[in-house]
PDB file of C-alpha atoms in Angstrom:
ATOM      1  CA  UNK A   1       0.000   0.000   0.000  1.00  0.00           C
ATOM      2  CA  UNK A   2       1.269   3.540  -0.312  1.00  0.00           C
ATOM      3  CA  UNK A   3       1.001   6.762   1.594  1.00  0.00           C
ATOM      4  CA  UNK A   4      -0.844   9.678   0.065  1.00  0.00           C
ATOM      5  CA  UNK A   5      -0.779  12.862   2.416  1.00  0.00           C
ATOM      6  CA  UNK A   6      -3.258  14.004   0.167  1.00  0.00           C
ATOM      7  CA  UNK A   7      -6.686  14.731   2.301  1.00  0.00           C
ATOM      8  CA  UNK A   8      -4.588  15.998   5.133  1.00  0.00           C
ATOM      9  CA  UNK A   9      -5.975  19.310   6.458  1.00  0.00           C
ATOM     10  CA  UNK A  10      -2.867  20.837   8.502  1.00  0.00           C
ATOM     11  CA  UNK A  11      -1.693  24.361   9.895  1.00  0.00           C
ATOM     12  CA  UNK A  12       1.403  25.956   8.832  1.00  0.00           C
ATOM     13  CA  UNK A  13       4.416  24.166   9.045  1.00  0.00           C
ATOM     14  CA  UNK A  14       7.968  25.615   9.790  1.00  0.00           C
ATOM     15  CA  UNK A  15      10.481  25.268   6.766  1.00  0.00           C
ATOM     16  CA  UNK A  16       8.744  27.773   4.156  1.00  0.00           C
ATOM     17  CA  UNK A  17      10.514  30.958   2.756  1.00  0.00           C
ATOM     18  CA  UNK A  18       9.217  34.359   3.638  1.00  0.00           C
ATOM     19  CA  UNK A  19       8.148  37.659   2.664  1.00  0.00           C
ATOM     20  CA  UNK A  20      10.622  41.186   2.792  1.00  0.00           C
ATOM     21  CA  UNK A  21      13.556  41.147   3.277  1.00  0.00           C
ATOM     22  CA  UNK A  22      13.951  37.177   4.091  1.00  0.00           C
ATOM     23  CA  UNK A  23      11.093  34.596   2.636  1.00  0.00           C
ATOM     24  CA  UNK A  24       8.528  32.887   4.173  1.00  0.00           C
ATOM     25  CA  UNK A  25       5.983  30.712   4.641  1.00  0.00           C
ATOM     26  CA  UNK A  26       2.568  31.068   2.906  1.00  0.00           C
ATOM     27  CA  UNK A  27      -0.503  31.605   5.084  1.00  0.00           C
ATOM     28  CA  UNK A  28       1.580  33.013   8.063  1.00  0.00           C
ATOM     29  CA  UNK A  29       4.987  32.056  10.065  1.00  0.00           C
ATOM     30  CA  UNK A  30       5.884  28.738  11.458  1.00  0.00           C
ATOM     31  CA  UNK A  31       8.895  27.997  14.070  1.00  0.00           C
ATOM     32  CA  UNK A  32      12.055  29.192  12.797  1.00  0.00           C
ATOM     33  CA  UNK A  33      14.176  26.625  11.271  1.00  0.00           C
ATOM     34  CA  UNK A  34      11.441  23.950  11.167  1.00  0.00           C
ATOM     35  CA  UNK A  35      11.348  23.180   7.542  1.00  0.00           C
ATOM     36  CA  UNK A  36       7.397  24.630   6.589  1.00  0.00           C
ATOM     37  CA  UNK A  37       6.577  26.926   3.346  1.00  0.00           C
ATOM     38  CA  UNK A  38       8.113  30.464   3.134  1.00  0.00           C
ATOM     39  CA  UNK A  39       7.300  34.225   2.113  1.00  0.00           C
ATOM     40  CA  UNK A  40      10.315  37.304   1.741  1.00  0.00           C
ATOM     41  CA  UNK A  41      13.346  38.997   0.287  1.00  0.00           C
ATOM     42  CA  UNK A  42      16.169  36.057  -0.131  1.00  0.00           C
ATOM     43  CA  UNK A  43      14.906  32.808   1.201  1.00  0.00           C
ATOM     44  CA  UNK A  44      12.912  32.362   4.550  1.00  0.00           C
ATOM     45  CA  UNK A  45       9.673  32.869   7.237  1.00  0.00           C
ATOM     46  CA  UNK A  46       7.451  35.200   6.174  1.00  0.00           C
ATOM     47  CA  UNK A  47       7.757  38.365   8.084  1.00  0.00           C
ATOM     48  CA  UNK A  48       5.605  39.662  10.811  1.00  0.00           C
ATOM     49  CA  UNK A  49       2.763  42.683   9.832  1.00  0.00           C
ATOM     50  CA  UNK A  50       5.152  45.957  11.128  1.00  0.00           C
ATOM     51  CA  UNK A  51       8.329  43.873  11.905  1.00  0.00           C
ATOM     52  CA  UNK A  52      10.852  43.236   9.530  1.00  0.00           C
ATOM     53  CA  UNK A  53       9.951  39.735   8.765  1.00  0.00           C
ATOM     54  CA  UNK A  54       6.213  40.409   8.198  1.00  0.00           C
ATOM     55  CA  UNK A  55       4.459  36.982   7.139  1.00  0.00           C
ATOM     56  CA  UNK A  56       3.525  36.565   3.436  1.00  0.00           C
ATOM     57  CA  UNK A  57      -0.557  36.501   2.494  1.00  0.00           C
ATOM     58  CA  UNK A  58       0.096  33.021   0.571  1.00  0.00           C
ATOM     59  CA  UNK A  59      -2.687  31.013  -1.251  1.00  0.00           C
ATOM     60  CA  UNK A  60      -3.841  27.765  -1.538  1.00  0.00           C
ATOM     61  CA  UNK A  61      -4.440  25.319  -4.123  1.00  0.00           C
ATOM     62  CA  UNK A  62      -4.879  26.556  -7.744  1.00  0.00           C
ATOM     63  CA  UNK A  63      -6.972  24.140  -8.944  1.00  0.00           C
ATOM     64  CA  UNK A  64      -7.559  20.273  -8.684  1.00  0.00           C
ATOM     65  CA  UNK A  65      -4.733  18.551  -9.889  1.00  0.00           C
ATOM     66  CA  UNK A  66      -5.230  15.847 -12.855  1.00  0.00           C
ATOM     67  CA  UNK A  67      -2.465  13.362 -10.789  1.00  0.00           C
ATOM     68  CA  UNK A  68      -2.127  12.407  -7.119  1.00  0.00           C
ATOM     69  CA  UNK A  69       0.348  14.859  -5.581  1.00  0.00           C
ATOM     70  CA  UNK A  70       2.298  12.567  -3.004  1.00  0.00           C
ATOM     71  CA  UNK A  71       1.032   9.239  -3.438  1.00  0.00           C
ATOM     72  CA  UNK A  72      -2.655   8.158  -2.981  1.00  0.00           C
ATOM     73  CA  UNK A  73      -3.370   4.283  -1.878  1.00  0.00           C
ATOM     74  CA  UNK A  74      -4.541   2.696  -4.657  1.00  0.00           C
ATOM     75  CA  UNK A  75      -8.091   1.445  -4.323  1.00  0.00           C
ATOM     76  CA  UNK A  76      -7.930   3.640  -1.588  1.00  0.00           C
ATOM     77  CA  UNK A  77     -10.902   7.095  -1.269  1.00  0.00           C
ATOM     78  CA  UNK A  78      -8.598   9.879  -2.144  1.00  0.00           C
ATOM     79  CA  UNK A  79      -7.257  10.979   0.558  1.00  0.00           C
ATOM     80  CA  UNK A  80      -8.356   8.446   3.090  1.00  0.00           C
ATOM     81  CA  UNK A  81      -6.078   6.253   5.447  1.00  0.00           C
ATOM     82  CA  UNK A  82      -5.967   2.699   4.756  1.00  0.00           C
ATOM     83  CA  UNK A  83      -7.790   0.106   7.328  1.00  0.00           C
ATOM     84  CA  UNK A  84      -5.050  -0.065  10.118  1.00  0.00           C
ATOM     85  CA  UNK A  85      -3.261  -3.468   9.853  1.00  0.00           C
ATOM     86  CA  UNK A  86      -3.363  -3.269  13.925  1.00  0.00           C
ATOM     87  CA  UNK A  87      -7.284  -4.332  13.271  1.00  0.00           C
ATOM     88  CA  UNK A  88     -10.260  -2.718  15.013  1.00  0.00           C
ATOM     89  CA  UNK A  89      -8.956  -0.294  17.907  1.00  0.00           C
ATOM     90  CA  UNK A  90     -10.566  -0.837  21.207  1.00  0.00           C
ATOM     91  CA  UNK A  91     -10.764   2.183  23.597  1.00  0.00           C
ATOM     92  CA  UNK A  92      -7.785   2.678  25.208  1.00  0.00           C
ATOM     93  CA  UNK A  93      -5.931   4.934  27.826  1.00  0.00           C
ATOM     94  CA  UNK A  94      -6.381   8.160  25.394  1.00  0.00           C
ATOM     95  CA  UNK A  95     -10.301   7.766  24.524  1.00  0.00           C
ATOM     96  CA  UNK A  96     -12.027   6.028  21.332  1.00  0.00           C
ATOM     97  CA  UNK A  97      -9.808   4.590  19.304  1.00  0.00           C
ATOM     98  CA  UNK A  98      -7.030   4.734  21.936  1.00  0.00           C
ATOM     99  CA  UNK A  99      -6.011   7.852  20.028  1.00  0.00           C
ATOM    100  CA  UNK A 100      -3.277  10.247  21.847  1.00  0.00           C
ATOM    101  CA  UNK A 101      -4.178  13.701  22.932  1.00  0.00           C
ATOM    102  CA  UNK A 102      -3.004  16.172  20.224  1.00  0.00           C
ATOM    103  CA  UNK A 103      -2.984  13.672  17.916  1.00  0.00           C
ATOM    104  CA  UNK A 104      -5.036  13.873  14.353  1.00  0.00           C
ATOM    105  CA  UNK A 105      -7.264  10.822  14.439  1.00  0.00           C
ATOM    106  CA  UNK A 106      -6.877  10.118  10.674  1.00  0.00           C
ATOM    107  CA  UNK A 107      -2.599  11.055  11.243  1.00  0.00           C
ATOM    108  CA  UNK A 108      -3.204   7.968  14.166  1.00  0.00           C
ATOM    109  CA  UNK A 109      -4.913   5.684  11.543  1.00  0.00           C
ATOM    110  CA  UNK A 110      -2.029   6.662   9.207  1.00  0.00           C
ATOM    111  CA  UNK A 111       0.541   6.023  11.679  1.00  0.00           C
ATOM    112  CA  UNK A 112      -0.534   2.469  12.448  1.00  0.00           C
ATOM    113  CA  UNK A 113      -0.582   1.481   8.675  1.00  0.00           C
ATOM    114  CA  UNK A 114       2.829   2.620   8.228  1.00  0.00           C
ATOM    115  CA  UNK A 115       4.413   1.382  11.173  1.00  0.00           C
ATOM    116  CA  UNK A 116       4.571  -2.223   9.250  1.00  0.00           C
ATOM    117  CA  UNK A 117       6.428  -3.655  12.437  1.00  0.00           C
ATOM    118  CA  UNK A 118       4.568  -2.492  14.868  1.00  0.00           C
ATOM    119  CA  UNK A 119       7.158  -1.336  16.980  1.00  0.00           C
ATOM    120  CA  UNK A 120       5.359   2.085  17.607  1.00  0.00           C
ATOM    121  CA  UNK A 121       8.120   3.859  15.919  1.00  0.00           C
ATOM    122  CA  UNK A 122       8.597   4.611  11.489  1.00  0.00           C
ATOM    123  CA  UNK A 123      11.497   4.310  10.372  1.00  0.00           C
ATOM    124  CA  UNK A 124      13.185   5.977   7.533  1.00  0.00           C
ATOM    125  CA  UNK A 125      12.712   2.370   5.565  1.00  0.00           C
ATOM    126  CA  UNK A 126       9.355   2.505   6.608  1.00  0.00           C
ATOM    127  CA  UNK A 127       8.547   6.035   5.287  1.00  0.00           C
ATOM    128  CA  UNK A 128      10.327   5.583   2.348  1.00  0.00           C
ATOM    129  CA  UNK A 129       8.197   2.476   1.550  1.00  0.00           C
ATOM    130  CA  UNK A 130       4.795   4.406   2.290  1.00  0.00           C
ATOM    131  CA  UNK A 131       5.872   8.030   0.350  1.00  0.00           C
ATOM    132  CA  UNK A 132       5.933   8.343  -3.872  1.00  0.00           C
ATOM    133  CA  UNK A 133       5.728  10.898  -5.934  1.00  0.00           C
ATOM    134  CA  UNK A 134       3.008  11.696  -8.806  1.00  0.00           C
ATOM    135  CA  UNK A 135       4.925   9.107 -11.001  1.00  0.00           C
ATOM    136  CA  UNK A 136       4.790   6.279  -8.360  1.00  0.00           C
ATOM    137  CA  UNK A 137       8.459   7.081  -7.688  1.00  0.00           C
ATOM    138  CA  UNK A 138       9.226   6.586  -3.829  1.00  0.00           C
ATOM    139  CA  UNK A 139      10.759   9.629  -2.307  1.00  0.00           C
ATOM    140  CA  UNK A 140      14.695  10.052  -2.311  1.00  0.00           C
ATOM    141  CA  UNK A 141      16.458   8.573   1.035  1.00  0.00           C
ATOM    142  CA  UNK A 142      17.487  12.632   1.187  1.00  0.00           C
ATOM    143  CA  UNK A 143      14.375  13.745   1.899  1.00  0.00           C
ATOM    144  CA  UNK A 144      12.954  10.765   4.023  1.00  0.00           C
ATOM    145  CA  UNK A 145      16.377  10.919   6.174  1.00  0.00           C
ATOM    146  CA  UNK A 146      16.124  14.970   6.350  1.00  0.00           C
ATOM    147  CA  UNK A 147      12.159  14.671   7.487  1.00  0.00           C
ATOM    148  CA  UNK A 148      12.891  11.868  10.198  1.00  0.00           C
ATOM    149  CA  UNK A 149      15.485  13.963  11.543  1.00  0.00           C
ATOM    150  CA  UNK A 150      13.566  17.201  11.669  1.00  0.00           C
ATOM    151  CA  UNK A 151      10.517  15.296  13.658  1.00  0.00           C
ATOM    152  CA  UNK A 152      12.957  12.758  15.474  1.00  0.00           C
ATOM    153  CA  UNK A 153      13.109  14.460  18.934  1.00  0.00           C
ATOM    154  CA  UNK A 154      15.106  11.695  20.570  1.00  0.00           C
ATOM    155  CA  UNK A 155      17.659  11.284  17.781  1.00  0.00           C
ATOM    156  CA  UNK A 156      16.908   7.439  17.705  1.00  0.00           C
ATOM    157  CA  UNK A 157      16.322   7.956  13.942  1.00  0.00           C
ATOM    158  CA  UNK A 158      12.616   6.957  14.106  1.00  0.00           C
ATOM    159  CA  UNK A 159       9.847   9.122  14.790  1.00  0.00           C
ATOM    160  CA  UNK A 160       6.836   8.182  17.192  1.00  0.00           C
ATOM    161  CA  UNK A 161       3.577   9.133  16.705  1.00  0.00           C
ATOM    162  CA  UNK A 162       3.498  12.434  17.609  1.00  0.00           C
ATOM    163  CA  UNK A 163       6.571  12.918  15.479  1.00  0.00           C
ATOM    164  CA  UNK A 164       4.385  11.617  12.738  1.00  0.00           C
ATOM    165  CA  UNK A 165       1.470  13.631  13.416  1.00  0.00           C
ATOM    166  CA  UNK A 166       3.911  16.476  12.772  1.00  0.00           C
ATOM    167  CA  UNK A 167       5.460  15.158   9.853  1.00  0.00           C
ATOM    168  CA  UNK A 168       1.877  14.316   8.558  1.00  0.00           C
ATOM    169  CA  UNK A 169       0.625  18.124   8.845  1.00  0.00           C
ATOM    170  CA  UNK A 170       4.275  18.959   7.210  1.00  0.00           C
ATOM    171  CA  UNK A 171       4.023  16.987   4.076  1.00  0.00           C
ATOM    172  CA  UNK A 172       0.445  18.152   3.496  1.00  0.00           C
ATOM    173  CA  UNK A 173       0.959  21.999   3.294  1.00  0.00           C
ATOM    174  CA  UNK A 174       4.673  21.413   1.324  1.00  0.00           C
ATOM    175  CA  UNK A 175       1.869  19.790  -1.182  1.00  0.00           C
ATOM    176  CA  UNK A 176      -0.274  21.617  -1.170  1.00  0.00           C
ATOM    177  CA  UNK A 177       2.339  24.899  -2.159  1.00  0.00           C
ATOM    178  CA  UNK A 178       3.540  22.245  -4.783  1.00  0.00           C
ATOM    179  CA  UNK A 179       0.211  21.808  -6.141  1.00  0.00           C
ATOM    180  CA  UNK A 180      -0.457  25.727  -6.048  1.00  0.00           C
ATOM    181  CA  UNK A 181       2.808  26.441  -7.928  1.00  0.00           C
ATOM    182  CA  UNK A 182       2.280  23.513 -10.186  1.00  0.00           C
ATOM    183  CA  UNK A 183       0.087  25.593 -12.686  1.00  0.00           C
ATOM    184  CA  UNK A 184      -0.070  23.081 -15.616  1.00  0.00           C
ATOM    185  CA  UNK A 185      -1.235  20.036 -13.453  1.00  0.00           C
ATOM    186  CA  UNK A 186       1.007  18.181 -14.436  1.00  0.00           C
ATOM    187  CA  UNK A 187       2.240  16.746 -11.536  1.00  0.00           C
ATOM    188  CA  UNK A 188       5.901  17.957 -11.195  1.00  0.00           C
ATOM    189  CA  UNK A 189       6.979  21.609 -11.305  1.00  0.00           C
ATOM    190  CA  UNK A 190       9.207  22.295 -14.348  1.00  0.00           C
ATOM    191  CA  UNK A 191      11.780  25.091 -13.915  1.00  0.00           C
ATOM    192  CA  UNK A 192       9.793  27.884 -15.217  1.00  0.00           C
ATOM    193  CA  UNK A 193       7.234  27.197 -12.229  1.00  0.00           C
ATOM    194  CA  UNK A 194      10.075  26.869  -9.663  1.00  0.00           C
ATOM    195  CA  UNK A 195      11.282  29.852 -10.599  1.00  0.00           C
ATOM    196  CA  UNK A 196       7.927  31.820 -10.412  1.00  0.00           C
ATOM    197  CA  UNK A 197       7.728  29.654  -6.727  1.00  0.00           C
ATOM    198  CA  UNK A 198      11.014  30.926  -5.160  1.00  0.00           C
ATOM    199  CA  UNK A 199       9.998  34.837  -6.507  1.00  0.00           C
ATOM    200  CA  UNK A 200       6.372  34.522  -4.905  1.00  0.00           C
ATOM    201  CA  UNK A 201       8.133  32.849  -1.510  1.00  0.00           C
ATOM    202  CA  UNK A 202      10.326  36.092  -1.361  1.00  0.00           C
ATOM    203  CA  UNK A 203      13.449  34.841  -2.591  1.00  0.00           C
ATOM    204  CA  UNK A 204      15.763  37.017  -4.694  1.00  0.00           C
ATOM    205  CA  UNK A 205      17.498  34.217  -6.541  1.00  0.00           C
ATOM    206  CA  UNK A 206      18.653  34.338 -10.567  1.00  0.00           C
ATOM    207  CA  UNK A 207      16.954  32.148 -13.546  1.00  0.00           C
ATOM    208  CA  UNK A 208      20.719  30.568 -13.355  1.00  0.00           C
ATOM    209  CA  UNK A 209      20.563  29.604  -9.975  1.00  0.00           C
ATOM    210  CA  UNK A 210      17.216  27.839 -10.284  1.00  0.00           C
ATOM    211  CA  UNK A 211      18.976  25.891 -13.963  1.00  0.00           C
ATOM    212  CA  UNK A 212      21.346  24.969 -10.843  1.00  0.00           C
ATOM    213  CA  UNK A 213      18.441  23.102  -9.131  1.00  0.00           C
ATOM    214  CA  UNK A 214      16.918  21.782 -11.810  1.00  0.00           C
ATOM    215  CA  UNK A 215      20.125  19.936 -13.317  1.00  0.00           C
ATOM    216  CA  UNK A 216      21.156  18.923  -9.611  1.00  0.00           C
ATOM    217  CA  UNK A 217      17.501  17.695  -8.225  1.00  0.00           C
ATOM    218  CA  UNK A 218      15.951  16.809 -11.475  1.00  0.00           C
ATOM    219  CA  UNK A 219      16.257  13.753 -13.659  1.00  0.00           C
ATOM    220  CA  UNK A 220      18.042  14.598 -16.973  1.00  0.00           C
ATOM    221  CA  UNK A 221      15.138  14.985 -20.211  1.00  0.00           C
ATOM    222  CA  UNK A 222      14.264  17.104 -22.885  1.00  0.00           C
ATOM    223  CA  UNK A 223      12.034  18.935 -20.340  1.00  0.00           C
ATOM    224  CA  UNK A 224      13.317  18.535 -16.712  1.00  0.00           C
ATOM    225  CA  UNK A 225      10.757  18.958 -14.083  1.00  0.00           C
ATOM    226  CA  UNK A 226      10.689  18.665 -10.057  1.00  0.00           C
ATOM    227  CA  UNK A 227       9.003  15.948  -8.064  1.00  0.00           C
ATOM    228  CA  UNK A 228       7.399  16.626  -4.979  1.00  0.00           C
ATOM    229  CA  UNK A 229      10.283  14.903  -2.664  1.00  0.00           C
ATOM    230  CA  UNK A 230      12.868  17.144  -4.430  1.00  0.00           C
ATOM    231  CA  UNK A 231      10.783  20.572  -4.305  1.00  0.00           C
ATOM    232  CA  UNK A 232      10.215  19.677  -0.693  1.00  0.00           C
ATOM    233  CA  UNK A 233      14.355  19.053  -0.068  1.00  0.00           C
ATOM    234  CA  UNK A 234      15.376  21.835  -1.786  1.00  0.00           C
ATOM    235  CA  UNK A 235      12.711  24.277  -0.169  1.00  0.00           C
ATOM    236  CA  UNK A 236      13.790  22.847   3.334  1.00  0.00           C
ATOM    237  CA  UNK A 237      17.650  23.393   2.534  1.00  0.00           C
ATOM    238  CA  UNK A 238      16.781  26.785   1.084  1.00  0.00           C
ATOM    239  CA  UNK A 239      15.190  27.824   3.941  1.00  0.00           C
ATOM    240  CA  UNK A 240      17.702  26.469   6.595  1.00  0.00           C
ATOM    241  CA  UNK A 241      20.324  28.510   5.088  1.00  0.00           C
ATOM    242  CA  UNK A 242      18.414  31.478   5.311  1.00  0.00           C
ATOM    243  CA  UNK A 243      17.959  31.204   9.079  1.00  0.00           C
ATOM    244  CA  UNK A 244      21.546  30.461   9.315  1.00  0.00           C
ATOM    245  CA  UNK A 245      22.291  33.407   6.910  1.00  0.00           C
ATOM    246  CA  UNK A 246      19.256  35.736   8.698  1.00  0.00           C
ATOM    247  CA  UNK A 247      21.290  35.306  12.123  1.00  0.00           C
ATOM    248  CA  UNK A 248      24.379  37.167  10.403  1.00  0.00           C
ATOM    249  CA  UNK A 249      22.716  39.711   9.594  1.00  0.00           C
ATOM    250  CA  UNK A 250      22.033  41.843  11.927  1.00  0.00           C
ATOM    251  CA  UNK A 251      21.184  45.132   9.804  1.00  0.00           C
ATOM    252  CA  UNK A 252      18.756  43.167   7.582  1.00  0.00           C
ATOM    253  CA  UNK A 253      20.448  44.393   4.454  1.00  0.00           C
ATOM    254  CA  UNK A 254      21.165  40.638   3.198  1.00  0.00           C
ATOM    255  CA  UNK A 255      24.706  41.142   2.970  1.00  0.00           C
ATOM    256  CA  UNK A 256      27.137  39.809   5.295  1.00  0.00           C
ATOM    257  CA  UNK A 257      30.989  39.292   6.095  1.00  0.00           C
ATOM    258  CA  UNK A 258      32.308  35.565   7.079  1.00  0.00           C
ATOM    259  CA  UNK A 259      35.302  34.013   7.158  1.00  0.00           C
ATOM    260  CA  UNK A 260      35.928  30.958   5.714  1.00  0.00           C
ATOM    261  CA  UNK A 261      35.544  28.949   9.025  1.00  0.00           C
ATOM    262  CA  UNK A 262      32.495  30.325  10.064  1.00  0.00           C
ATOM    263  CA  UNK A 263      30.630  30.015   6.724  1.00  0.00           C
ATOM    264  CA  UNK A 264      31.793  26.641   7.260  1.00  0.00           C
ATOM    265  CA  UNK A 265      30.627  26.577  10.582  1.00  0.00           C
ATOM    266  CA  UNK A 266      27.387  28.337   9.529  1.00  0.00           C
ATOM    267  CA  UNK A 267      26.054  25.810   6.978  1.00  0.00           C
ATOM    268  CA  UNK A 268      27.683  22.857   8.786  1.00  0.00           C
ATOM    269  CA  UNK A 269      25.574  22.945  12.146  1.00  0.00           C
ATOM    270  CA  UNK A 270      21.996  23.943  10.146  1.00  0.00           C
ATOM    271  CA  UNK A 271      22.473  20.525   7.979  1.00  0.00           C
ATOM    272  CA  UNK A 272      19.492  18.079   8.543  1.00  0.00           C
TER     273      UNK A 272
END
């Protein structure tokens, strides 16, 4: 069975670019650093209304997209979890369902389909196995590794189920910015879209520097276009360096002075 984040209704997650002089997020901030959409001047959180960060305004959805956008189960409603290979839940500890507190009942449902082993925990193997793209692709080991660790809060490498919770309201707003900045419907985003993404997140970056992405995340063709687990890496990454870069600079001016060590230092400790 596969994975589909694809009915998921979420808040903003941390991780998108913002708007001024950093980008942002769409549809508001989320915590610094944490991998959600952006909105801003070179890469970032959206900004705050009167501060120098101010969130972006954002948008949702364009339209309904022709493909599944992250992997629907097939046979599967779209958008609905698969029956939970744990069989019928019987009230537990945390209510019907024995559903945590804070926990998404459908993200629960989710949760116990994935976690093939039933060892409470997914691993990276595990999400890999339940994640694809719009061409039935799985998603890169990059990305699954760099989500694990940015919802792993024990560093054990697996993520419980409130780390998946998280992770589930994560992958559902990167896709739905995909599908908002995937104006053909095609199901990838081809460079001319990414390029009209990173100027509407805020960032400041050339056509050359989005080629860049395109020939380093995309697979070589006549017409090379971004799958969801790429435009999700490469938004993350983008964003991460922009925090690191943001702290630098103190007079907001996005210009700064390193040396060598601490650029180093800099990009070094913000790797996920």
């Amino acid at each position: 069975w596969l994975f589909y984040p694809i009915g998921m209704s979420a808040g903003q997650v941390s991780g998108a670019p913002p708007g001024g002089c950093y980008p942002g997020p769409p549809h508001g901030g989320g915590q610094s650093g944490s991998g959600l959409p952006p909105g801003g001047g070179y890469g970032g959180p959206a900004p705050v209304p009167g501060g120098p960060y101010a969130p972006s305004t954002g948008g949702g959805p364009s339209g309904t997209p022709r493909g599944p956008y992250g992997g629907v189960a097939p046979g599967a409603p779209y958008g609905q979890p698969p029956p939970s290979s744990y069989g019928p839940q019987p009230s537990g500890p945390y209510g019907q369902g024995g559903v945590p507190p804070n926990v998404d009942p459908e993200a629960y449902s989710w949760f116990q389909s994935v976690d093939t082993d039933h060892s409470g925990y997914i691993s990276i193997k595990e999400l890999k196995q339940a994640l694809v793209n719009s061409n039935w692709s799985s998603f890169n080991d990059e990305t699954c590794f760099m989500m694990i660790n940015m919802f792993d809060k024990t560093k054990s490498g697996r993520i419980d189920v409130y780390g998946f919770s998280g992770l589930w309201k994560f992958i559902q707003q990167w896709r739905n910015l995909f599908q908002q900045y995937d104006r053909d419907h095609s199901g990838t985003i081809s460079q001319m879209e990414l390029q009209q993404a990173l100027a509407q997140m805020g960032y400041n970056l050339s056509p050359q520097f989005t080629q860049l992405l395109v020939s380093r995340y995309c697979q070589r063709s006549a017409t090379p276009a971004m799958q969801l687990d790429r435009f999700i890496q490469v938004c993350v990454q983008l964003q991460v360096l922009t925090e690191a870069f943001r702290e630098k600079d103190h007079a907001v001016q996005g210009n700064i002075r390193l040396s060598f060590e601490d650029f180093v230092t800099m990009t070094a400790s913000r790797m996920l």
